mmCIF file of C-alpha atoms in Angstrom:
data_model
loop_
_atom_site.group_PDB
_atom_site.id
_atom_site.type_symbol
_atom_site.label_atom_id
_atom_site.label_comp_id
_atom_site.label_asym_id
_atom_site.label_seq_id
_atom_site.Cartn_x
_atom_site.Cartn_y
_atom_site.Cartn_z
ATOM 1 C CA UNK A 1 -20.537 16.835 8.998
ATOM 2 C CA UNK A 2 -19.039 13.457 9.095
ATOM 3 C CA UNK A 3 -16.494 14.474 7.296
ATOM 4 C CA UNK A 4 -14.972 17.477 9.092
ATOM 5 C CA UNK A 5 -14.963 15.763 12.181
ATOM 6 C CA UNK A 6 -12.980 12.342 10.816
ATOM 7 C CA UNK A 7 -10.643 14.597 8.329
ATOM 8 C CA UNK A 8 -10.431 17.849 10.113
ATOM 9 C CA UNK A 9 -11.539 19.981 6.720
ATOM 10 C CA UNK A 10 -9.093 17.972 4.447
ATOM 11 C CA UNK A 11 -11.162 15.046 2.987
ATOM 12 C CA UNK A 12 -12.606 16.629 -0.815
ATOM 13 C CA UNK A 13 -16.551 16.987 0.537
ATOM 14 C CA UNK A 14 -15.573 19.961 2.758
ATOM 15 C CA UNK A 15 -17.306 22.796 1.007
ATOM 16 C CA UNK A 16 -15.912 25.892 2.485
ATOM 17 C CA UNK A 17 -12.428 26.732 1.476
ATOM 18 C CA UNK A 18 -10.362 29.211 2.100
ATOM 19 C CA UNK A 19 -9.437 31.027 5.430
ATOM 20 C CA UNK A 20 -12.994 32.188 6.224
ATOM 21 C CA UNK A 21 -14.390 28.327 5.813
ATOM 22 C CA UNK A 22 -11.817 27.043 7.786
ATOM 23 C CA UNK A 23 -12.782 29.934 10.680
ATOM 24 C CA UNK A 24 -16.386 28.414 10.051
ATOM 25 C CA UNK A 25 -15.477 25.092 9.896
ATOM 26 C CA UNK A 26 -13.664 25.181 13.301
ATOM 27 C CA UNK A 27 -16.226 27.082 14.768
ATOM 28 C CA UNK A 28 -18.960 24.157 13.519
ATOM 29 C CA UNK A 29 -15.965 21.705 14.927
ATOM 30 C CA UNK A 30 -16.326 23.219 18.425
ATOM 31 C CA UNK A 31 -20.312 23.931 18.577
ATOM 32 C CA UNK A 32 -20.379 19.636 17.763
ATOM 33 C CA UNK A 33 -17.969 19.024 20.430
ATOM 34 C CA UNK A 34 -19.806 21.076 22.746
ATOM 35 C CA UNK A 35 -22.638 20.059 22.819
ATOM 36 C CA UNK A 36 -21.699 16.136 23.218
ATOM 37 C CA UNK A 37 -21.492 17.576 27.252
ATOM 38 C CA UNK A 38 -24.721 17.662 27.478
ATOM 39 C CA UNK A 39 -24.715 14.003 26.090
ATOM 40 C CA UNK A 40 -26.572 11.436 29.169
ATOM 41 C CA UNK A 41 -23.842 9.540 29.071
ATOM 42 C CA UNK A 42 -21.598 12.418 29.610
ATOM 43 C CA UNK A 43 -22.760 13.861 31.919
ATOM 44 C CA UNK A 44 -23.730 10.752 33.890
ATOM 45 C CA UNK A 45 -20.373 11.226 34.328
ATOM 46 C CA UNK A 46 -19.625 14.400 35.152
ATOM 47 C CA UNK A 47 -21.995 14.998 37.717
ATOM 48 C CA UNK A 48 -20.162 11.683 39.552
ATOM 49 C CA UNK A 49 -16.572 12.621 39.352
ATOM 50 C CA UNK A 50 -15.263 10.470 36.552
ATOM 51 C CA UNK A 51 -12.962 11.267 33.814
ATOM 52 C CA UNK A 52 -15.389 12.818 30.678
ATOM 53 C CA UNK A 53 -15.869 10.294 28.117
ATOM 54 C CA UNK A 54 -13.611 11.664 24.644
ATOM 55 C CA UNK A 55 -15.401 13.149 22.224
ATOM 56 C CA UNK A 56 -14.381 10.615 19.511
ATOM 57 C CA UNK A 57 -16.222 7.749 21.628
ATOM 58 C CA UNK A 58 -19.155 10.195 22.367
ATOM 59 C CA UNK A 59 -19.956 10.313 19.269
ATOM 60 C CA UNK A 60 -19.423 6.468 17.765
ATOM 61 C CA UNK A 61 -22.080 6.080 20.829
ATOM 62 C CA UNK A 62 -24.097 7.933 18.964
ATOM 63 C CA UNK A 63 -24.150 6.454 15.215
ATOM 64 C CA UNK A 64 -24.295 3.718 17.169
ATOM 65 C CA UNK A 65 -27.549 4.266 19.573
ATOM 66 C CA UNK A 66 -29.722 6.020 15.917
ATOM 67 C CA UNK A 67 -28.790 2.160 14.176
ATOM 68 C CA UNK A 68 -30.021 0.594 16.557
ATOM 69 C CA UNK A 69 -33.278 2.655 16.852
ATOM 70 C CA UNK A 70 -33.704 2.564 13.050
ATOM 71 C CA UNK A 71 -32.824 -1.218 13.261
ATOM 72 C CA UNK A 72 -36.350 -1.191 15.748
ATOM 73 C CA UNK A 73 -37.911 1.283 14.173
ATOM 74 C CA UNK A 74 -37.771 -1.499 11.228
ATOM 75 C CA UNK A 75 -38.454 -5.034 13.199
ATOM 76 C CA UNK A 76 -41.700 -3.492 15.224
ATOM 77 C CA UNK A 77 -43.171 -1.641 12.433
ATOM 78 C CA UNK A 78 -46.629 -3.461 10.602
ATOM 79 C CA UNK A 79 -45.370 -3.875 7.569
ATOM 80 C CA UNK A 80 -41.008 -4.424 8.120
ATOM 81 C CA UNK A 81 -39.814 -6.123 4.451
ATOM 82 C CA UNK A 82 -41.988 -2.526 2.900
ATOM 83 C CA UNK A 83 -39.870 -0.408 5.310
ATOM 84 C CA UNK A 84 -36.754 -2.362 5.236
ATOM 85 C CA UNK A 85 -36.219 -1.749 1.337
ATOM 86 C CA UNK A 86 -38.077 1.891 1.642
ATOM 87 C CA UNK A 87 -34.623 2.390 4.288
ATOM 88 C CA UNK A 88 -32.102 0.630 1.595
ATOM 89 C CA UNK A 89 -33.504 1.931 -0.883
ATOM 90 C CA UNK A 90 -32.589 5.155 0.893
ATOM 91 C CA UNK A 91 -29.262 3.743 1.966
ATOM 92 C CA UNK A 92 -28.352 3.653 -1.357
ATOM 93 C CA UNK A 93 -29.935 6.790 -2.414
ATOM 94 C CA UNK A 94 -27.149 9.169 0.512
ATOM 95 C CA UNK A 95 -24.226 7.088 -0.314
ATOM 96 C CA UNK A 96 -24.720 7.170 -4.245
ATOM 97 C CA UNK A 97 -20.894 5.991 -6.292
ATOM 98 C CA UNK A 98 -19.684 8.000 -8.299
ATOM 99 C CA UNK A 99 -17.767 8.589 -11.857
ATOM 100 C CA UNK A 100 -13.880 8.878 -11.670
ATOM 101 C CA UNK A 101 -11.769 11.732 -13.289
ATOM 102 C CA UNK A 102 -9.241 10.436 -12.954
ATOM 103 C CA UNK A 103 -9.052 7.831 -15.226
ATOM 104 C CA UNK A 104 -8.985 8.396 -19.522
ATOM 105 C CA UNK A 105 -12.089 6.693 -20.770
ATOM 106 C CA UNK A 106 -13.692 8.887 -23.345
ATOM 107 C CA UNK A 107 -12.337 11.119 -23.416
ATOM 108 C CA UNK A 108 -10.548 13.148 -26.444
ATOM 109 C CA UNK A 109 -6.232 12.134 -26.202
ATOM 110 C CA UNK A 110 -5.476 15.430 -29.036
ATOM 111 C CA UNK A 111 -2.407 14.486 -30.764
ATOM 112 C CA UNK A 112 -0.472 11.736 -28.990
ATOM 113 C CA UNK A 113 3.410 11.462 -31.224
ATOM 114 C CA UNK A 114 5.613 13.103 -28.951
ATOM 115 C CA UNK A 115 7.183 16.756 -28.825
ATOM 116 C CA UNK A 116 10.187 17.517 -31.207
ATOM 117 C CA UNK A 117 11.912 18.698 -27.316
ATOM 118 C CA UNK A 118 10.398 14.884 -25.870
ATOM 119 C CA UNK A 119 12.895 13.811 -29.449
ATOM 120 C CA UNK A 120 15.764 15.594 -28.320
ATOM 121 C CA UNK A 121 15.526 13.878 -24.908
ATOM 122 C CA UNK A 122 15.455 10.655 -26.007
ATOM 123 C CA UNK A 123 17.780 11.193 -28.428
ATOM 124 C CA UNK A 124 20.470 12.479 -25.637
ATOM 125 C CA UNK A 125 19.159 9.828 -22.838
ATOM 126 C CA UNK A 126 19.395 7.496 -25.228
ATOM 127 C CA UNK A 127 23.284 8.359 -26.275
ATOM 128 C CA UNK A 128 24.231 8.544 -22.183
ATOM 129 C CA UNK A 129 23.466 5.091 -21.978
ATOM 130 C CA UNK A 130 26.033 2.685 -21.260
ATOM 131 C CA UNK A 131 27.052 0.099 -23.531
ATOM 132 C CA UNK A 132 26.257 -3.516 -22.297
ATOM 133 C CA UNK A 133 28.801 -5.966 -23.560
ATOM 134 C CA UNK A 134 27.015 -9.731 -23.949
#
């Protein structure tokens, strides 16, 4: 969900391509936005006729609340070191490093000789290069 909300469905993690996927993306985005209306802080603002909080600030606030809850659970557990190791392992599994497909390491490059058309173009370019005198 964060990928869609952060990049409006344009990031590589977006899993619903096409017109139907875009429609689902918008529906899901609106549902998440509307669900933040029932957040206790937002309800307090609305009940007291105060300006509503933005969706982005509420999302960030919820993320901070979740992080604080996890830290509180870790610190208050009977074995905090074990809990921290489990949490760290889970984080590394979720946010694993991905291998780049853009680099040429361990790829078959095929033939590397210039094609006839490339040789012709190189000859034409070199023929039209102005000669510099020294």
